Short mmCIF file of N, CA and C in Angstrom, two decimals:
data_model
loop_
_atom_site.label_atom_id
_atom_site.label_comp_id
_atom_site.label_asym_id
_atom_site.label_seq_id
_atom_site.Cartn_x
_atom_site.Cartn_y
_atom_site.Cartn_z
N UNK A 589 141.42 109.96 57.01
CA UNK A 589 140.02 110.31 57.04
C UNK A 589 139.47 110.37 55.62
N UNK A 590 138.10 109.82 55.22
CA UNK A 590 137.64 109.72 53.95
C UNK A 590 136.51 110.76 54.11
N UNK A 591 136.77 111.23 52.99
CA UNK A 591 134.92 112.05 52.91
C UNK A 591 134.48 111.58 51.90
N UNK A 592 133.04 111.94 52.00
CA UNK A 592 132.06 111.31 50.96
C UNK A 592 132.23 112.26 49.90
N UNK A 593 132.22 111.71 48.55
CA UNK A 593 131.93 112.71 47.36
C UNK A 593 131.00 113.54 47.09
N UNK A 594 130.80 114.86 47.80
CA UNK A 594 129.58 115.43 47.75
C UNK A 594 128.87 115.75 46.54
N UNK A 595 129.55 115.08 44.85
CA UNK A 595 128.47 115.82 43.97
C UNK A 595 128.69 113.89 43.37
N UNK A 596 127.94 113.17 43.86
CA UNK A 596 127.99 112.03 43.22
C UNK A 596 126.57 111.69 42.69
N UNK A 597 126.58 110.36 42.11
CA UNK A 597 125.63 110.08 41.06
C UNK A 597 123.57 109.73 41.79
N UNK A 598 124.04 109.05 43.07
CA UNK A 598 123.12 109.43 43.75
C UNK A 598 121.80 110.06 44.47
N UNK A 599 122.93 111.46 44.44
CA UNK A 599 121.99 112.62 44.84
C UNK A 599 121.79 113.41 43.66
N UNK A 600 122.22 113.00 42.56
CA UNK A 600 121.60 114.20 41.38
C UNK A 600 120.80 113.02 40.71
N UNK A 601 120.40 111.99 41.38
CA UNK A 601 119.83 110.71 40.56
C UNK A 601 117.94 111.50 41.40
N UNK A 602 118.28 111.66 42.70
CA UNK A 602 117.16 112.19 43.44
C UNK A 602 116.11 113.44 42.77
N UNK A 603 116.98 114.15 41.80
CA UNK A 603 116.27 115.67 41.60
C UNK A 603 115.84 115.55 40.19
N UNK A 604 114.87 116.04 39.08
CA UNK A 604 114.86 116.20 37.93
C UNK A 604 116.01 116.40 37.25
N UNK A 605 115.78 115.93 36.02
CA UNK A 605 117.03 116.86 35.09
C UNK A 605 116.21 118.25 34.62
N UNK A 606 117.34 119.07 34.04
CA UNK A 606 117.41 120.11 33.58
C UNK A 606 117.48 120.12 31.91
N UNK A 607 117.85 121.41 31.37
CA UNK A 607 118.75 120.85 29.82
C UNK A 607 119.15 122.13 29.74
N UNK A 608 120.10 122.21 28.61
CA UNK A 608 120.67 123.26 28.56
C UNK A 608 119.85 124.55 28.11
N UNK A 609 118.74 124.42 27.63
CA UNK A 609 117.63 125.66 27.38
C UNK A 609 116.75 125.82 28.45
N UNK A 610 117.43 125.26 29.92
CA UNK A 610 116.20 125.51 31.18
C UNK A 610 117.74 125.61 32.26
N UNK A 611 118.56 126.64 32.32
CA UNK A 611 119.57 126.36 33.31
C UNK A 611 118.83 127.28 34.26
N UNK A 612 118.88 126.96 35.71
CA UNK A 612 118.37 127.75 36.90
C UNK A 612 119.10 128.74 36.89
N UNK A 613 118.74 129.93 37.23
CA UNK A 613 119.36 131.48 37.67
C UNK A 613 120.15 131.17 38.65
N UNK A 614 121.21 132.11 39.02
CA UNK A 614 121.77 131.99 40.25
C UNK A 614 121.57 131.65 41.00
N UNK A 615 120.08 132.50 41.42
CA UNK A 615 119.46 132.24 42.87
C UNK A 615 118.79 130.90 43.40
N UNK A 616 118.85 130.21 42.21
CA UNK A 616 117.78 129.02 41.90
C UNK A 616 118.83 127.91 42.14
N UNK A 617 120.30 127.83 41.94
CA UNK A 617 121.04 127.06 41.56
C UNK A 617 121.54 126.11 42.88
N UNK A 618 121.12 125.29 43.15
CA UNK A 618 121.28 124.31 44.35
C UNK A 618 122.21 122.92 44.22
N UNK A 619 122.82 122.37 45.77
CA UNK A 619 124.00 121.58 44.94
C UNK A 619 123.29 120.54 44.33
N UNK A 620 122.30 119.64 44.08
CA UNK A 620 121.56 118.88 43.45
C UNK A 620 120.40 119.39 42.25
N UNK A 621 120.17 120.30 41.97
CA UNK A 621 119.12 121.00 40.73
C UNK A 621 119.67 121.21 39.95
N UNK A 622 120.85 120.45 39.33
CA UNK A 622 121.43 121.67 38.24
C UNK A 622 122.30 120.54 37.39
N UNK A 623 121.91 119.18 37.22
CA UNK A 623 121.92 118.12 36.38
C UNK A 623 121.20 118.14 35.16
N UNK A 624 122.51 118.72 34.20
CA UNK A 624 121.96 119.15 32.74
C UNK A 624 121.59 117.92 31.82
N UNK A 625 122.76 117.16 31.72
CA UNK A 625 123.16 115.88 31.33
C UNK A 625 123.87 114.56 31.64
N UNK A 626 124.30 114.22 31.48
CA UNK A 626 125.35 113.11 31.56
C UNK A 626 125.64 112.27 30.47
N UNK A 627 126.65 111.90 30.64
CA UNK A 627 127.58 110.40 29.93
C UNK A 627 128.02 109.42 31.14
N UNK A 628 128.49 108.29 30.28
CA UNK A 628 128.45 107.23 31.43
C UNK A 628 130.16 107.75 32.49
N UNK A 629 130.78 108.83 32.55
CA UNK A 629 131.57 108.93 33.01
C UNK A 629 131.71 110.58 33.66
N UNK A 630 130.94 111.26 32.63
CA UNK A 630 130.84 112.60 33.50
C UNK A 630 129.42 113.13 33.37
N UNK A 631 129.52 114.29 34.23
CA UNK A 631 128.47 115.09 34.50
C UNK A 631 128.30 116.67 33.84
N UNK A 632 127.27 117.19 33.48
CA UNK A 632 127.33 118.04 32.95
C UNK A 632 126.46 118.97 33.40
N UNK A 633 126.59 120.22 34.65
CA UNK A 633 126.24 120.84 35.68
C UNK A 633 126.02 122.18 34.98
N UNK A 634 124.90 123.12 35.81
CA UNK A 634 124.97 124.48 36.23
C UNK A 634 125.85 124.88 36.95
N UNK A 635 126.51 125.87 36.64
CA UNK A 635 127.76 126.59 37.64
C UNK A 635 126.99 127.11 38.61
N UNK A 636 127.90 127.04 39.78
CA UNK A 636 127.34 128.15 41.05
C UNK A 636 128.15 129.53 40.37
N UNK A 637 127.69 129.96 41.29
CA UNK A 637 127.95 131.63 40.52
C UNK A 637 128.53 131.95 39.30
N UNK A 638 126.79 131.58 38.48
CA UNK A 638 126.89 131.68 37.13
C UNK A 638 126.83 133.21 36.41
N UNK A 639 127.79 133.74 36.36
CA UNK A 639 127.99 135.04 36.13
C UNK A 639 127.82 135.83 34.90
N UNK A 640 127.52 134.75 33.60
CA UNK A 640 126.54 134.95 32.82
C UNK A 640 125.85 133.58 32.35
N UNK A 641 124.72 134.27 31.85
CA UNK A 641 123.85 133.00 31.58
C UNK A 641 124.31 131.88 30.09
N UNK A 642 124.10 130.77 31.03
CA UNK A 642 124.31 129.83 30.06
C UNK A 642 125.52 129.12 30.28
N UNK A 643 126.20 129.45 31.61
CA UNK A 643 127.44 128.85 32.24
C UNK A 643 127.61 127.31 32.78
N UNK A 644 128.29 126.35 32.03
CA UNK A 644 128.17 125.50 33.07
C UNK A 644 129.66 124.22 32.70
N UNK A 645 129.35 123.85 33.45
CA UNK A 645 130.66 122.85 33.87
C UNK A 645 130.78 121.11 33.50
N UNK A 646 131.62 120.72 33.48
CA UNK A 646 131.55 119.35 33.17
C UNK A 646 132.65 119.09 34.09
N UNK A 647 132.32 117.57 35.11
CA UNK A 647 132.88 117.50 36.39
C UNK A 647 132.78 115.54 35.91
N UNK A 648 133.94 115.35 36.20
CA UNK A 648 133.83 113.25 36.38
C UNK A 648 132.69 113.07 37.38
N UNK A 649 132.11 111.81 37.36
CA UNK A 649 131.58 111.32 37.86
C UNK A 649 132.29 110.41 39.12
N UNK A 650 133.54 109.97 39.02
CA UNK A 650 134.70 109.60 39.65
C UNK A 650 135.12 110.92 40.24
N UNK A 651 135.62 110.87 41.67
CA UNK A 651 136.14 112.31 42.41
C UNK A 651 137.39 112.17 41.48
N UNK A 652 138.28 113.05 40.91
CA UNK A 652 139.86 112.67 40.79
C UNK A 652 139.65 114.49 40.63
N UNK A 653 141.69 114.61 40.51
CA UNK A 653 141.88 116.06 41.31
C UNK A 653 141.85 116.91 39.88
N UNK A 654 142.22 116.55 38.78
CA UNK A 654 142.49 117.66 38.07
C UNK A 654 142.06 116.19 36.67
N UNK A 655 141.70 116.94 35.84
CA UNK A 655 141.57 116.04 34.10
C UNK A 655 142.63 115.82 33.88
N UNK A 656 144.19 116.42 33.73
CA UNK A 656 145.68 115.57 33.66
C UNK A 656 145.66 114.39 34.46
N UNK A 657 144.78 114.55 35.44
CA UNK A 657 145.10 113.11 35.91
C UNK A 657 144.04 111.89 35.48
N UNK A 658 143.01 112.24 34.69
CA UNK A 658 142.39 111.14 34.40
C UNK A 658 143.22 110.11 33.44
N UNK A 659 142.33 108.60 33.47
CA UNK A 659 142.36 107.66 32.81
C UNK A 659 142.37 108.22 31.54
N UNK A 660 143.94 107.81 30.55
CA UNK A 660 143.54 107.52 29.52
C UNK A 660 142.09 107.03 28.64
N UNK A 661 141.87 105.92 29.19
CA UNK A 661 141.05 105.44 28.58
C UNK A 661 139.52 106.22 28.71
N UNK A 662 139.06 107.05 29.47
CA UNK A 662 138.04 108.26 29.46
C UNK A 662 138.49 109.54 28.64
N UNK A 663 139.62 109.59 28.07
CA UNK A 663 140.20 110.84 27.15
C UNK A 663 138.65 111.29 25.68
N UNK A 664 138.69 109.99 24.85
CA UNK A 664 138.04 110.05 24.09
C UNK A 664 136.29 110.42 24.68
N UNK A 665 135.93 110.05 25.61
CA UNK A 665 134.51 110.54 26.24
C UNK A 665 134.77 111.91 26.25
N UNK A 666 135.52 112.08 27.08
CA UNK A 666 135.82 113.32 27.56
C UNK A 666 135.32 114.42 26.78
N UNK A 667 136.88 114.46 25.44
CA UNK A 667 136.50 115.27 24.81
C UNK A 667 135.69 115.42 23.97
N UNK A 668 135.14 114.19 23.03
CA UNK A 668 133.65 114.47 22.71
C UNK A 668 132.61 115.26 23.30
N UNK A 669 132.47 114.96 24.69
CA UNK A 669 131.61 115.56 25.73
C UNK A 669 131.88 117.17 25.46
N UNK A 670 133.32 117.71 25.39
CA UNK A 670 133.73 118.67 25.64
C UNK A 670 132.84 119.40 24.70
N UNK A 671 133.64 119.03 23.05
CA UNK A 671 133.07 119.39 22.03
C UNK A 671 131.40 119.35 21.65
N UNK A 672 131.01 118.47 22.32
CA UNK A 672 129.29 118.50 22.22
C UNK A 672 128.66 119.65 23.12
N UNK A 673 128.95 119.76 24.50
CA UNK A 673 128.58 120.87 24.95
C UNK A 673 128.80 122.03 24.39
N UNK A 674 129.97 122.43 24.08
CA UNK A 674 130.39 123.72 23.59
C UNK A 674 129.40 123.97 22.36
N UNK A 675 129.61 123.26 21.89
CA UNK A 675 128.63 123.39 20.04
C UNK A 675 127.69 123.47 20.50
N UNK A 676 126.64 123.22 21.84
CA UNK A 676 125.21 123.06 22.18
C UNK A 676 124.99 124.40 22.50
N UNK A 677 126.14 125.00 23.17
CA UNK A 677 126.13 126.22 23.87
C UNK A 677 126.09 126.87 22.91
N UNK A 678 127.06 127.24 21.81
CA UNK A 678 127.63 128.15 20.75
C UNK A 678 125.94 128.43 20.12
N UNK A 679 125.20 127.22 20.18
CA UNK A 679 123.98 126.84 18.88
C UNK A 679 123.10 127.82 19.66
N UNK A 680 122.83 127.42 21.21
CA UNK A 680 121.36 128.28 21.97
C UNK A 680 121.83 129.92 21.98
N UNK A 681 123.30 130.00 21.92
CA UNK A 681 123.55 131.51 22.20
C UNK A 681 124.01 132.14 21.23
N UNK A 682 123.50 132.14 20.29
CA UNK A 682 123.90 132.52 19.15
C UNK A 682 124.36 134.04 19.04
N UNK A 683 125.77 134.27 18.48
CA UNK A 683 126.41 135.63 18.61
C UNK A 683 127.11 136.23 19.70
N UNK A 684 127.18 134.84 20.51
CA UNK A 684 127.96 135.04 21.70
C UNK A 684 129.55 134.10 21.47
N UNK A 685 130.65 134.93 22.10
CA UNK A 685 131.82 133.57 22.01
C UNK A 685 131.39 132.57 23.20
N UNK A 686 132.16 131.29 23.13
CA UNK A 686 132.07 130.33 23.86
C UNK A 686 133.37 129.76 24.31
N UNK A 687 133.66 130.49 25.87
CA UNK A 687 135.01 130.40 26.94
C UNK A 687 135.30 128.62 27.21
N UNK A 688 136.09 128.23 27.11
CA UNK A 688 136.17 126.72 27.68
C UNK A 688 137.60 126.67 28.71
N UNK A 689 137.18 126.53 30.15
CA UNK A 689 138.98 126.23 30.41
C UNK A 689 138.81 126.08 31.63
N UNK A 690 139.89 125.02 32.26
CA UNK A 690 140.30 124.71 33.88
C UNK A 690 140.90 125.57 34.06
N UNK A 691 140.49 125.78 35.42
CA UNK A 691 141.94 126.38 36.07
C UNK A 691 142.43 125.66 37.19
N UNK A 692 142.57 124.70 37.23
CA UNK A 692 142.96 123.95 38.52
C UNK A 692 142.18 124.11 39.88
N UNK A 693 142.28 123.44 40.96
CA UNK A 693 142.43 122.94 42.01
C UNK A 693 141.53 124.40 42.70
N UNK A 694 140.02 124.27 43.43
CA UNK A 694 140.01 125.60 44.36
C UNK A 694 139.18 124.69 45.27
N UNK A 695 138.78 125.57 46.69
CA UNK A 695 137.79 124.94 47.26
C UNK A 695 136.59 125.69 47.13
N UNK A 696 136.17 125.97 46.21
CA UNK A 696 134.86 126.00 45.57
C UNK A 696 133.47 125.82 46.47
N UNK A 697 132.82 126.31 46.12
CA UNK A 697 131.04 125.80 46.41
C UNK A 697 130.84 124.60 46.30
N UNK A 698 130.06 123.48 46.62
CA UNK A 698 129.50 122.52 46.20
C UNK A 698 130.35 121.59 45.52
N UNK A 699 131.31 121.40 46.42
CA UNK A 699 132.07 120.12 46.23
C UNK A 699 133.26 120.38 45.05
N UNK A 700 133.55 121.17 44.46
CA UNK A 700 134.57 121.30 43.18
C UNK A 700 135.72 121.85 43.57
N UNK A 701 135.82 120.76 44.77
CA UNK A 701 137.60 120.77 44.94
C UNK A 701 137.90 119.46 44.11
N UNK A 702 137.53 119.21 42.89
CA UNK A 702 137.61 118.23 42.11
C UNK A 702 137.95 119.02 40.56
N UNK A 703 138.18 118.24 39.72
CA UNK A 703 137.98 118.64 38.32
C UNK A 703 136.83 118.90 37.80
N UNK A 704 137.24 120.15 37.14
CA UNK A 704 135.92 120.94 36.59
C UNK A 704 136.50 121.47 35.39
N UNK A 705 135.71 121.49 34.38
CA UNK A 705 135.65 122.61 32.78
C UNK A 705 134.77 123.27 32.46
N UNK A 706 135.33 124.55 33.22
CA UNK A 706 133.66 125.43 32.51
C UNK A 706 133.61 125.44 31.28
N UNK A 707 132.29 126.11 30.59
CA UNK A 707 131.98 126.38 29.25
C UNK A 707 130.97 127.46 29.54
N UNK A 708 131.59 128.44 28.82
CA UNK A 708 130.73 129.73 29.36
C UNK A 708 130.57 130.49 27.92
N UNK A 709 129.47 130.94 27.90
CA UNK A 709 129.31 131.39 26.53
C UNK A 709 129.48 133.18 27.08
N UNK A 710 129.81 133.89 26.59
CA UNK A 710 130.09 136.01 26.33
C UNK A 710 129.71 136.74 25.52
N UNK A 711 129.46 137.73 25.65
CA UNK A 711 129.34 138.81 24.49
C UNK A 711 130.53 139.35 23.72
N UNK A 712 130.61 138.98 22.95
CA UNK A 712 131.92 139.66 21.78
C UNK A 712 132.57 140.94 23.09
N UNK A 713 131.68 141.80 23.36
CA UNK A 713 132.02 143.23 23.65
C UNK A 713 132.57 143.08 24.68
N UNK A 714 131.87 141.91 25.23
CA UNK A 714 133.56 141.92 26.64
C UNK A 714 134.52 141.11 26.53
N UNK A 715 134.92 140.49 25.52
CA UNK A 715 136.02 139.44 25.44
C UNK A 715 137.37 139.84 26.37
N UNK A 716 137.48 141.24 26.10
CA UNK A 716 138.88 141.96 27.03
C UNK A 716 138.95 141.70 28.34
N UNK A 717 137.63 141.72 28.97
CA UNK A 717 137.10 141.67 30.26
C UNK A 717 137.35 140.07 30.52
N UNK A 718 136.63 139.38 29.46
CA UNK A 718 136.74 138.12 30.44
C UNK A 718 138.58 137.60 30.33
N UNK A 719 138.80 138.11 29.15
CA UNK A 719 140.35 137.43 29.15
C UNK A 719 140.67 137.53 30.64
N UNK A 720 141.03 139.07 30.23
CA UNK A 720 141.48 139.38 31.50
C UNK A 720 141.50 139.29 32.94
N UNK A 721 140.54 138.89 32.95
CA UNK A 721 139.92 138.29 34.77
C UNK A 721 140.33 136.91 34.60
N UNK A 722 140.32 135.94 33.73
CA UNK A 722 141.10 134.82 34.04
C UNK A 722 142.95 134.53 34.01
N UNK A 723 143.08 135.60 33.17
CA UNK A 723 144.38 135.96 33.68
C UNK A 723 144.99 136.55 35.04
N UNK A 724 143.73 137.24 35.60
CA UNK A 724 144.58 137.40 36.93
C UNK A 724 144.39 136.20 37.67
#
């Protein structure tokens, strides 16, 4: 049985873009409204339950299960991409740290039983807090 890729190029081709100084609130955050950017290989999303502001994700444009498994040859996009978001984030939130990390494989909201990298920017004062919740 095949399923369709529910966060493909398509349906976020249908909705405005966004940018990273206009991310929707939680409540606002729909599986198509929340197309920050792109490159010709990934996507660069609003998180669903964005738990602080300024959270968001970078997901292939290709379904595949985890980033260890991508194409070599998308490595170098990749992490450019990586590094450009983060620095975009670090720049609008100034005095905040900036979290970057997979955690593998969930069935998620809105299709991200796929590869995902958040980038979440924090307040210094909870760094303990967030460690710690991704450690459990």
């Amino acid at each position: 049985m095949h399923s369709e890729d529910e966060l493909n190029w398509h349906n976020f081709k249908q909705n405005p873009n966004l940018s990273l100084k206009d991310i929707p609130g939680e409540k606002e955050i729909k599986k198509f409204n929340r197309l920050l950017m792109h490159s010709k290989n990934f996507f660069v999303i609003a998180a669903y339950g964005n738990f602080t502001e300024g959270y968001v994700m970078i997901i292939p444009k290709k379904l595949i299960s985890s980033f260890a498994s991508m194409s070599e040859i998308l490595v170098p996009e990749f992490l450019w991409l990586k590094d450009f978001v983060k620095n975009l984030i670090s720049n609008i939130y100034n005095g905040y740290n900036t979290l970057v990390f997979e955690h593998g494989l969930c069935a998620c909201l809105g299709g991200l039983d796929r590869a995902h990298l958040h980038i979440m920017p924090y307040k210094r004062k909870n760094e303990h807090k967030i460690i710690q919740a991704i450690d459990t």
